[in-house]
Coordinates of C-alpha atoms in Angstrom, one line a residue:
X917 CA -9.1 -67.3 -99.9
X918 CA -8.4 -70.0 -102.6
X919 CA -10.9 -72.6 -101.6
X920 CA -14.2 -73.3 -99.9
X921 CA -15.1 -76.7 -99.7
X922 CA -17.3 -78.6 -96.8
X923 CA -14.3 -79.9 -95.3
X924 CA -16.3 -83.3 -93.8
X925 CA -16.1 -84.9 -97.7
X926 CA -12.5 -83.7 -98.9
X927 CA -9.9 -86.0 -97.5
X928 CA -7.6 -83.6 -99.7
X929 CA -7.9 -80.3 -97.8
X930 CA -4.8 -80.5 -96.5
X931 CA -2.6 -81.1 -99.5
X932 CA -3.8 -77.8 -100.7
X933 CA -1.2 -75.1 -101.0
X934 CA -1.7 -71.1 -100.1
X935 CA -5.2 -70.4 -97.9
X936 CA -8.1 -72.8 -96.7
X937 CA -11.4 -71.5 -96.0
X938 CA -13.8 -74.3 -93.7
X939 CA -17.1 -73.9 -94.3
X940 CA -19.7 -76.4 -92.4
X941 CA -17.7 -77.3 -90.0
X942 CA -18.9 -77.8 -86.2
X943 CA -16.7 -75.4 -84.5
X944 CA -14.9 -78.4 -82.2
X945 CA -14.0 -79.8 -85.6
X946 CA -12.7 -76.2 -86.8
X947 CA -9.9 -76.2 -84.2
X948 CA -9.7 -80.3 -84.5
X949 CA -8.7 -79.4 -87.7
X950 CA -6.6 -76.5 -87.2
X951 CA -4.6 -78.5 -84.5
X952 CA -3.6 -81.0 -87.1
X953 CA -3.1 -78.7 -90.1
X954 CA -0.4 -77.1 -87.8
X955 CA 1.4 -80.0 -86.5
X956 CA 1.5 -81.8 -90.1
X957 CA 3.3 -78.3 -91.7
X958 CA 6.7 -77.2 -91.0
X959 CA 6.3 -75.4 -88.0
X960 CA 5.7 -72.0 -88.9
X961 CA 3.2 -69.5 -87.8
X962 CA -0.1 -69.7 -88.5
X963 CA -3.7 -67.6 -88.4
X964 CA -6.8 -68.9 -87.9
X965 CA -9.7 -66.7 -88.6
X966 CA -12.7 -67.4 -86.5
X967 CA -16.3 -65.6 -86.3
X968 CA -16.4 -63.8 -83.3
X969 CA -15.0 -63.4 -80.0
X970 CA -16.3 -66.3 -78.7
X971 CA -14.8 -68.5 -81.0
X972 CA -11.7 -67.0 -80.8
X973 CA -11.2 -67.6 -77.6
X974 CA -12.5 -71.1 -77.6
X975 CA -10.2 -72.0 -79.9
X976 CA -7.2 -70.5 -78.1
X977 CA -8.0 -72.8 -75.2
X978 CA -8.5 -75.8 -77.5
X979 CA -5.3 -75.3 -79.4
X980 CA -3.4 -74.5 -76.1
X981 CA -4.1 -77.9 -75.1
X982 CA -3.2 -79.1 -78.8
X983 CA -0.3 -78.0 -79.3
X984 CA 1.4 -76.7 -76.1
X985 CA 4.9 -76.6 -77.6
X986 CA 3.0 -73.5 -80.0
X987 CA 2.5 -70.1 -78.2
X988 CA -1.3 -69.8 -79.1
X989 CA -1.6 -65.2 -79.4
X990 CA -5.2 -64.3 -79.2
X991 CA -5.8 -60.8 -81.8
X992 CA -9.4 -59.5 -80.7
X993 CA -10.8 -56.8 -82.3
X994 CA -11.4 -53.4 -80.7
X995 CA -14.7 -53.2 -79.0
X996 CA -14.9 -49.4 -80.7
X997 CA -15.0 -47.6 -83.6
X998 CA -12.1 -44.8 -84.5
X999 CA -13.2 -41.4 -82.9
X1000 CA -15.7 -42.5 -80.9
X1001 CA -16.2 -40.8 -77.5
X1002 CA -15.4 -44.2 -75.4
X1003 CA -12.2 -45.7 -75.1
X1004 CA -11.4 -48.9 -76.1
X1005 CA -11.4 -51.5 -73.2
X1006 CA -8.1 -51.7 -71.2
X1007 CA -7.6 -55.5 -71.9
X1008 CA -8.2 -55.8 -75.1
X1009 CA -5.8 -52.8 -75.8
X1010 CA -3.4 -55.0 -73.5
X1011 CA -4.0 -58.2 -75.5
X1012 CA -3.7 -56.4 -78.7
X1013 CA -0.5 -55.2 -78.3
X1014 CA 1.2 -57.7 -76.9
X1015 CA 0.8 -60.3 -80.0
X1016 CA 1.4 -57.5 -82.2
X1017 CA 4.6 -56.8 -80.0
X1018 CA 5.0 -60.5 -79.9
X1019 CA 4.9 -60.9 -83.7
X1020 CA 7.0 -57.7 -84.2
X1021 CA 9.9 -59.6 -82.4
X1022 CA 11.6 -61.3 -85.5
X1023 CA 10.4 -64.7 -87.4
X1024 CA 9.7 -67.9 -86.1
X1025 CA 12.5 -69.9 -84.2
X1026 CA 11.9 -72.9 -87.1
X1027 CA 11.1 -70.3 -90.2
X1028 CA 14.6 -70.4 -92.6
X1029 CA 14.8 -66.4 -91.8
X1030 CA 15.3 -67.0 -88.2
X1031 CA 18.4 -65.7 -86.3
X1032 CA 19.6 -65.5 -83.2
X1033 CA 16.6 -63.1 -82.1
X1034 CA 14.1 -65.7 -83.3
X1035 CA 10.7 -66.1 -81.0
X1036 CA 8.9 -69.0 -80.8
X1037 CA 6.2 -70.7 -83.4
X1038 CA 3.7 -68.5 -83.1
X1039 CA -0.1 -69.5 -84.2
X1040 CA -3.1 -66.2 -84.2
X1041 CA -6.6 -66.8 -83.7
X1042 CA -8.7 -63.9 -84.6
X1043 CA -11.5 -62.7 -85.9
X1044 CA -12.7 -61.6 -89.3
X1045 CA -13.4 -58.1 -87.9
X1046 CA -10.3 -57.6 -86.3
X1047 CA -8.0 -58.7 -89.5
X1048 CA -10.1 -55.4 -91.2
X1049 CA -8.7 -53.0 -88.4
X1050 CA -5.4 -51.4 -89.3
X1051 CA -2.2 -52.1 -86.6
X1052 CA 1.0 -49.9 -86.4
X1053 CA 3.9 -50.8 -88.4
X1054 CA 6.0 -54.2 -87.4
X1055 CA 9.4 -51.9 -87.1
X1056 CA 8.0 -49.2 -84.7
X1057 CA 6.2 -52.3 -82.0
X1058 CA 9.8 -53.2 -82.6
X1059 CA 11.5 -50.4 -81.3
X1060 CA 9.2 -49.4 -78.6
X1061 CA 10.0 -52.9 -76.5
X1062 CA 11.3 -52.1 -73.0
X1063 CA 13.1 -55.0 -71.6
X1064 CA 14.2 -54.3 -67.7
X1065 CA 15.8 -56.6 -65.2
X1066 CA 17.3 -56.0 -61.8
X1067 CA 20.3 -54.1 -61.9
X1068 CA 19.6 -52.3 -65.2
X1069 CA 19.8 -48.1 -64.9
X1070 CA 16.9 -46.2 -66.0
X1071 CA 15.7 -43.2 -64.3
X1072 CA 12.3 -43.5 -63.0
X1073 CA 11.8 -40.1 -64.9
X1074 CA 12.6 -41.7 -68.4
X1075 CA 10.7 -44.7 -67.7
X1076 CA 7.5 -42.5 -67.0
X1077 CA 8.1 -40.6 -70.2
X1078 CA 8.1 -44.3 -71.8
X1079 CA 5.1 -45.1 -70.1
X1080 CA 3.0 -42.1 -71.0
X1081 CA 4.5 -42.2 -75.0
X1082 CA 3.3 -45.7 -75.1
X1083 CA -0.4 -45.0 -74.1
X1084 CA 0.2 -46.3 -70.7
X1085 CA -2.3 -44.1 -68.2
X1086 CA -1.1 -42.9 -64.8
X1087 CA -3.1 -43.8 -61.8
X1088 CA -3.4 -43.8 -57.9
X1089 CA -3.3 -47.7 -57.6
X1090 CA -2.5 -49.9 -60.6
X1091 CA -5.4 -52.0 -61.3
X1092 CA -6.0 -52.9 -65.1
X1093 CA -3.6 -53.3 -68.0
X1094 CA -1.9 -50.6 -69.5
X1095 CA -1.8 -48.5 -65.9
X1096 CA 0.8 -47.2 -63.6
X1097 CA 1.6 -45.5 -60.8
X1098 CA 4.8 -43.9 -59.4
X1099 CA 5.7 -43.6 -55.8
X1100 CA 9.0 -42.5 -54.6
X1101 CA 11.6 -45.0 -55.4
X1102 CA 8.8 -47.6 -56.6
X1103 CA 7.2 -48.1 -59.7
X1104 CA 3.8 -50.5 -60.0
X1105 CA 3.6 -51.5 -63.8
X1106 CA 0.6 -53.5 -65.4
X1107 CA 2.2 -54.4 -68.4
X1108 CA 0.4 -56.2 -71.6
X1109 CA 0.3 -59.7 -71.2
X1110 CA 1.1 -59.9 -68.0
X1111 CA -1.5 -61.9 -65.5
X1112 CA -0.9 -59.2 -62.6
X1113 CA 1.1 -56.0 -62.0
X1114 CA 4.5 -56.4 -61.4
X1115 CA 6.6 -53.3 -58.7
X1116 CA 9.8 -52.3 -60.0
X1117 CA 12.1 -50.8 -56.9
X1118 CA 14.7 -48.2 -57.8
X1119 CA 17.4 -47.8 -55.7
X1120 CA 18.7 -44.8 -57.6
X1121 CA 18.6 -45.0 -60.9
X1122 CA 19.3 -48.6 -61.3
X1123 CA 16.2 -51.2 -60.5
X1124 CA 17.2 -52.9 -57.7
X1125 CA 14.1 -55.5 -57.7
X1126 CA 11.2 -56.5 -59.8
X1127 CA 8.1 -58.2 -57.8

């Protein structure tokens, strides 16, 4: 960080160049603040940093109302430690990967890199303890992106190897993120970052429908 300053007597803050650290600053004022910093910057993508969890997601909310042209990513941290004997929580494994998939999908539509594979302005809220947890590189969340639409052909065989390669878990019925579950011709699939499970019908080896 190349500043901290209390941001309430420093009409200058945002003229600064490179990283801002606010320090006593009432949390509404945090992502007050955050909101404009954005919108006055050319729009690329931006990280906030907040406490904890609970700020993190209060912000996300605040700065989805904000700015709803930006797609707000949440980046929580894992609720575990490596090699401990519980697993990490299904959702925030879900949520994890999908703004790290997200992010992994080129630069931002406005950034001067941008091509014709450009993804919208991104801004990350996250947490301190999360930014201190290592994430797989950008060019394999890259490559492992699945993208199927109805008349696409993919035997349900290879899209299970997928599934399992990519950490997804098989299961009776489909009922958290990051589970699926194979019967016959049909395929229930609880991607990331998805608000429900979606079915995939095969007719074949072509999807014939996705619900």
């Amino acid at each position: 960080m190349k500043d901290a300053t209390p941001v309430l007597i420093d009409p200058t803050l945002f003229d600064r160049p490179g990283r801002i650290l606010l320090t006593e600053a009432p949390d509404g004022l945090v992502w007050q603040l955050a909101a404009e910093f954005a919108a006055g910057r050319p729009k690329r993508d931006l990280v906030l940093v907040m406490r904890d969890d609970a700020r993190m997601a209060a912000a996300a909310d605040a700065l989805k109302v904000h700015l709803p042209e930006a797609e707000v990513l949440r980046l929580p941290a894992w609720d575990c430690l490596p090699y401990d004997r519980a697993s990490p929580n299904g959702m925030i494994a879900a949520e994890r990967m999908d703004t790290l998939t997200r992010l992994a999908g080129g630069p931002a539509a406005d950034d001067p890199k941008a091509g014709t594979g450009s993804r919208p302005r991104a801004i990350v809220v996250t947490t301190v303890n999360a930014l201190a947890q290592r994430v797989p590189p950008r060019e394999s969340l890259a490559l492992a992106r699945l993208r199927l639409e109805p008349g696409h052909r993919l035997s349900t065989e290879r899209l299970v190897d997928y599934l399992m390669h990519n950490g997804y878990v098989r299961a009776g019925t489909v009922m958290e993120p990051g589970e699926f579950a194979v019967r016959g011709g049909i395929v229930d699939l609880f991607p990331a970052g998805e608000p429900d499970p979606v079915r995939l019908d095969f007719f074949g080896d072509e999807v014939e429908a996705i619900r």
